Short mmCIF file of C-alpha atoms in Angstrom, two decimals:
data_model
loop_
_atom_site.label_atom_id
_atom_site.label_comp_id
_atom_site.label_asym_id
_atom_site.label_seq_id
_atom_site.Cartn_x
_atom_site.Cartn_y
_atom_site.Cartn_z
CA TYR A 1009 -34.10 7.41 -4.69
CA LYS A 1010 -31.59 4.94 -2.56
CA VAL A 1011 -28.65 4.30 -3.33
CA TYR A 1012 -26.17 2.15 -2.90
CA ILE A 1013 -22.10 1.37 -3.21
CA ILE A 1014 -20.96 -1.57 -2.60
CA ASP A 1015 -16.38 -1.23 -3.15
CA GLU A 1016 -14.57 -3.89 -4.81
CA VAL A 1017 -17.70 -5.83 -5.23
CA HIS A 1018 -15.42 -8.84 -6.06
CA MET A 1019 -14.82 -9.94 -2.85
CA LEU A 1020 -18.31 -11.01 -2.73
CA SER A 1021 -17.94 -14.77 -1.99
CA THR A 1022 -20.93 -16.84 -4.80
CA ALA A 1023 -23.54 -16.80 -1.50
CA ALA A 1024 -23.48 -13.51 -1.12
CA PHE A 1025 -23.83 -12.91 -4.34
CA ASN A 1026 -26.70 -14.95 -5.57
CA ALA A 1027 -27.66 -14.06 -2.20
CA LEU A 1028 -27.41 -10.18 -4.49
CA LEU A 1029 -29.17 -11.55 -7.97
CA LYS A 1030 -32.17 -11.58 -6.86
CA THR A 1031 -32.28 -8.51 -6.07
CA LEU A 1032 -30.53 -6.96 -8.88
CA GLU A 1033 -32.97 -9.53 -11.02
CA GLU A 1034 -35.55 -7.16 -9.87
CA PRO A 1035 -34.57 -3.93 -8.06
CA PRO A 1036 -37.18 -1.90 -6.28
CA GLU A 1037 -37.36 1.58 -8.82
CA TYR A 1038 -36.56 3.75 -6.95
CA VAL A 1039 -33.02 1.54 -5.23
CA ILE A 1040 -30.09 2.22 -7.46
CA PHE A 1041 -26.66 -0.28 -7.37
CA ILE A 1042 -23.52 0.49 -7.56
CA LEU A 1043 -20.80 -2.20 -8.10
CA ALA A 1044 -17.28 -1.20 -8.37
CA THR A 1045 -14.01 -3.05 -9.12
CA THR A 1046 -10.62 -3.14 -10.59
CA GLU A 1047 -11.82 -7.05 -11.22
CA ILE A 1048 -14.40 -7.09 -13.22
CA ASN A 1049 -13.50 -11.14 -14.57
CA LYS A 1050 -14.50 -11.82 -11.08
CA ILE A 1051 -17.68 -11.07 -11.82
CA PRO A 1052 -20.08 -13.80 -12.49
CA ALA A 1053 -21.80 -13.68 -15.54
CA THR A 1054 -25.14 -13.42 -14.81
CA VAL A 1055 -24.54 -10.29 -12.46
CA LEU A 1056 -22.60 -8.34 -15.10
CA SER A 1057 -25.50 -9.42 -17.98
CA ARG A 1058 -27.78 -7.15 -15.34
CA CYS A 1059 -25.51 -4.24 -15.48
CA GLN A 1060 -25.24 -1.26 -16.79
CA ARG A 1061 -20.97 -1.13 -17.56
CA PHE A 1062 -18.89 2.33 -17.41
CA ASP A 1063 -14.90 1.48 -17.84
CA PHE A 1064 -12.80 4.01 -16.74
CA HIS A 1065 -9.90 4.74 -17.61
CA ARG A 1066 -6.39 6.55 -17.23
CA VAL A 1067 -6.23 10.04 -17.65
CA SER A 1068 -2.71 11.62 -19.07
CA ARG A 1069 -0.23 14.10 -18.08
CA GLU A 1070 -1.34 17.10 -20.48
CA VAL A 1071 -5.60 16.21 -19.48
CA ILE A 1072 -4.27 16.30 -15.73
CA ALA A 1073 -2.52 19.11 -15.55
CA LYS A 1074 -5.13 21.89 -17.16
CA ARG A 1075 -7.33 20.64 -14.81
CA LEU A 1076 -4.94 20.98 -12.05
CA ARG A 1077 -3.97 25.35 -13.54
CA VAL A 1078 -7.77 25.50 -13.05
CA VAL A 1079 -8.48 24.18 -10.28
CA CYS A 1080 -5.46 27.20 -9.93
CA GLU A 1081 -7.52 29.35 -11.09
CA GLY A 1082 -10.06 28.88 -8.77
CA GLU A 1083 -8.59 27.96 -5.78
CA GLU A 1084 -6.23 31.36 -5.99
CA ILE A 1085 -3.64 28.90 -6.10
CA ASP A 1086 0.69 29.71 -7.27
CA ALA A 1087 1.42 27.20 -9.22
CA ASP A 1088 4.23 26.81 -11.97
CA ASP A 1089 3.51 24.70 -14.96
CA ASP A 1090 6.94 22.61 -13.82
CA ALA A 1091 5.19 21.67 -11.34
CA LEU A 1092 1.25 20.54 -12.15
CA LEU A 1093 3.44 17.85 -14.60
CA LEU A 1094 4.88 16.47 -12.19
CA ILE A 1095 2.48 16.38 -10.16
CA ALA A 1096 0.14 14.85 -13.43
CA ASP A 1097 3.50 12.66 -13.52
CA LEU A 1098 3.13 11.49 -9.75
CA ALA A 1099 -0.69 10.91 -9.48
CA GLN A 1100 -0.16 7.95 -12.89
CA GLY A 1101 -3.13 8.71 -14.15
CA ALA A 1102 -5.66 9.74 -11.58
CA PHE A 1103 -7.20 12.64 -10.78
CA ARG A 1104 -7.25 11.51 -7.04
CA ASP A 1105 -3.98 11.97 -6.56
CA ALA A 1106 -3.05 14.52 -8.39
CA LEU A 1107 -5.69 16.91 -6.41
CA ASN A 1108 -4.98 15.59 -3.14
CA MET A 1109 -1.38 15.44 -3.16
CA LEU A 1110 -1.80 20.05 -5.11
CA GLU A 1111 -3.57 20.16 -1.90
CA TYR A 1112 -0.77 18.76 0.34
CA CYS A 1113 1.32 21.87 -2.02
CA SER A 1114 -0.51 24.23 -1.36
CA GLY A 1115 -0.02 23.73 1.86
CA SER A 1116 3.34 25.44 2.31
CA ASN A 1117 1.99 28.38 1.59
CA GLY A 1118 4.24 29.84 -1.39
CA LYS A 1119 4.22 29.60 -4.66
CA ILE A 1120 4.44 25.70 -5.68
CA THR A 1121 7.57 25.23 -7.82
CA GLU A 1122 9.02 22.27 -9.80
CA LYS A 1123 11.69 22.72 -6.99
CA ASN A 1124 9.29 22.48 -3.79
CA ALA A 1125 6.52 20.29 -5.33
CA SER A 1126 9.29 17.80 -5.83
CA GLU A 1127 11.19 18.09 -1.83
CA LEU A 1128 7.61 18.26 -0.86
CA LEU A 1129 6.43 14.25 -2.64
CA GLY A 1130 9.60 13.31 -3.07
CA ALA A 1131 10.26 13.50 -5.66
CA SER A 1132 13.40 13.82 -7.81
CA SER A 1133 14.69 15.12 -10.86
CA ALA A 1134 15.30 14.08 -13.47
CA GLU A 1135 19.29 15.12 -13.44
CA LEU A 1136 19.40 12.68 -10.61
CA LEU A 1137 17.46 9.99 -11.83
CA CYS A 1138 19.62 10.19 -15.10
CA LYS A 1139 22.59 9.79 -12.81
CA MET A 1140 21.36 6.52 -11.40
CA ALA A 1141 20.95 5.55 -15.25
CA GLU A 1142 24.62 6.07 -16.30
CA ASN A 1143 25.78 4.25 -12.44
CA ILE A 1144 23.72 1.21 -14.05
CA ALA A 1145 25.41 1.48 -16.89
CA GLU A 1146 29.15 1.84 -16.13
CA LYS A 1147 28.20 -0.72 -13.75
CA ASN A 1148 29.61 1.02 -10.51
CA ILE A 1149 26.85 -0.83 -7.90
CA SER A 1150 28.25 1.90 -4.91
CA ALA A 1151 28.03 4.33 -6.56
CA ALA A 1152 24.71 3.39 -8.02
CA LEU A 1153 24.52 2.10 -3.45
CA ASP A 1154 25.28 5.24 -2.39
CA MET A 1155 22.92 7.53 -3.97
CA MET A 1156 19.83 5.05 -2.54
CA ALA A 1157 21.83 5.45 1.12
CA GLU A 1158 21.61 8.97 0.42
CA LEU A 1159 17.93 9.49 -0.72
CA SER A 1160 17.11 7.21 2.15
CA SER A 1161 18.64 9.82 4.51
CA THR A 1162 16.31 12.14 3.25
CA SER A 1163 13.51 10.30 4.30
CA ARG A 1164 12.44 9.95 1.08
CA ASP A 1165 9.42 7.94 -0.57
CA ILE A 1166 11.27 4.95 -1.73
CA VAL A 1167 8.51 3.81 -3.82
CA VAL A 1168 7.94 7.33 -5.16
CA TYR A 1169 11.46 6.53 -6.22
CA TRP A 1170 11.00 3.84 -7.07
CA ARG A 1171 8.21 4.49 -10.11
CA GLU A 1172 9.96 7.10 -10.76
CA LEU A 1173 13.22 5.14 -11.87
CA ILE A 1174 10.86 3.19 -14.32
CA GLY A 1175 9.04 5.42 -16.12
CA PHE A 1176 12.69 7.03 -16.95
CA PHE A 1177 14.11 3.64 -18.30
CA ARG A 1178 10.88 3.07 -19.67
CA ASN A 1179 11.79 6.34 -21.51
CA MET A 1180 14.45 4.92 -22.95
CA LEU A 1181 13.05 2.25 -24.18
CA VAL A 1182 11.23 4.35 -26.24
CA TYR A 1183 13.95 7.00 -26.70
CA ALA A 1184 16.54 3.64 -28.17
CA SER A 1185 14.01 1.25 -29.85
CA THR A 1186 12.86 4.62 -31.96
CA ARG A 1187 16.28 5.11 -32.19
CA GLY A 1188 15.74 8.52 -31.01
CA GLN A 1189 12.59 9.61 -33.55
CA VAL A 1190 9.95 10.15 -30.65
CA LYS A 1191 12.46 13.06 -29.03
CA LYS A 1192 12.98 12.23 -24.97
CA ASP A 1193 14.59 15.60 -23.01
CA ASN A 1194 18.21 15.72 -23.17
CA PHE A 1195 18.85 14.02 -19.91
CA THR A 1196 16.85 10.76 -20.65
CA ALA A 1197 18.76 10.92 -24.77
CA ARG A 1198 22.03 11.13 -22.81
CA ALA A 1199 21.01 7.83 -20.60
CA GLY A 1200 19.87 6.32 -23.46
CA GLU A 1201 23.06 6.24 -25.35
CA LYS A 1202 24.51 4.08 -23.07
CA TYR A 1203 21.96 1.10 -23.42
CA THR A 1204 20.72 -1.04 -25.72
CA VAL A 1205 17.14 -2.35 -26.01
CA PRO A 1206 17.28 -6.32 -24.70
CA ARG A 1207 19.70 -4.61 -21.46
CA LEU A 1208 16.65 -2.24 -21.22
CA MET A 1209 14.14 -5.15 -21.32
CA GLN A 1210 16.36 -6.44 -19.24
CA VAL A 1211 17.03 -3.27 -15.97
CA LEU A 1212 12.92 -2.71 -16.54
CA GLY A 1213 12.42 -6.81 -15.72
CA ILE A 1214 14.53 -6.50 -12.55
CA PHE A 1215 12.52 -2.96 -11.33
CA CYS A 1216 8.97 -4.62 -11.82
CA THR A 1217 9.79 -6.92 -9.90
CA ALA A 1218 10.82 -4.82 -7.38
CA GLU A 1219 8.52 -3.11 -7.09
CA GLU A 1220 5.67 -5.42 -6.87
CA ASN A 1221 8.01 -6.72 -3.83
CA MET A 1222 7.69 -3.43 -2.29
CA MET A 1223 4.28 -2.86 -3.10
CA ARG A 1224 3.82 -6.52 -1.17
CA THR A 1225 6.35 -5.49 2.51
CA PRO A 1226 6.65 -1.14 1.92
CA SER A 1227 9.03 -1.42 4.92
CA SER A 1228 11.90 -3.73 3.60
CA ALA A 1229 11.73 -1.27 0.49
CA ARG A 1230 14.96 -0.10 1.00
CA LEU A 1231 16.76 -3.77 1.03
CA PHE A 1232 14.19 -4.27 -2.71
CA ALA A 1233 15.90 -1.72 -4.32
CA GLU A 1234 19.56 -2.12 -3.32
CA MET A 1235 18.77 -6.27 -4.41
CA ALA A 1236 17.61 -4.61 -8.09
CA LEU A 1237 20.37 -2.53 -8.13
CA VAL A 1238 23.03 -5.15 -7.67
CA ARG A 1239 21.23 -6.88 -10.17
CA ALA A 1240 21.17 -4.46 -12.51
CA CYS A 1241 24.95 -4.20 -12.23
CA ASP A 1242 25.91 -6.93 -12.03
CA GLU A 1243 24.37 -9.95 -15.17
CA THR A 1244 26.05 -12.18 -13.56
CA MET A 1245 23.53 -11.82 -10.19
CA ASP A 1246 20.54 -11.64 -12.78
CA ASP A 1247 19.93 -15.90 -13.91
CA SER A 1248 17.14 -14.56 -16.82
CA THR A 1249 17.83 -15.85 -20.56
CA ASP A 1250 17.80 -11.60 -21.18
CA ALA A 1251 20.68 -11.38 -19.00
CA LEU A 1252 22.45 -14.14 -20.21
#
């Protein structure tokens, strides 16, 4: 067989799709087209109707960690379970990203622990995330900005940290909205007691907007993070109805 893979196929123009359509209608027996896209809604119906569709989904952290353990055993990599769970969390459901991070951590030629994996990947401990959440709850802008300055001085990836902070607040939201019925770690429970559900929703809205801005302009990630922290600490700086 001759296999053609067209990645991000939704970016083809209408004219390009029309030119491809005839081939898709009557392809030679020895040819297979694989059309990959993250935006299925942009694919013309005439093309979709002539394809077999396979949807791929994110994988849970437990499944990724379990698979990473198999890889470690096969490649004779010494790694703690906590380190593999950290990598699985940072991968956000993507196996490829998890394997890349595992390979990167294995380059240290020593045992992969949660501590050194965190340092190599720019991740933060639950205690530091909890401290930031407490600073925001107490509206301590100076302490929150000091933590961000310290993070930046260590050359850690601010975007990675920001995603972890969003994840921490998301866990607090689950904890607070279920009144503790969905159990979380002690740090999440400790910080979660300082927030109401509406307050968590407001802070998460600010943080998610900041993440979108970071993805568009990575060079200004620290600026967007600091602006978001100021808004989160002082509701008068946020003009949304949630802040009101």
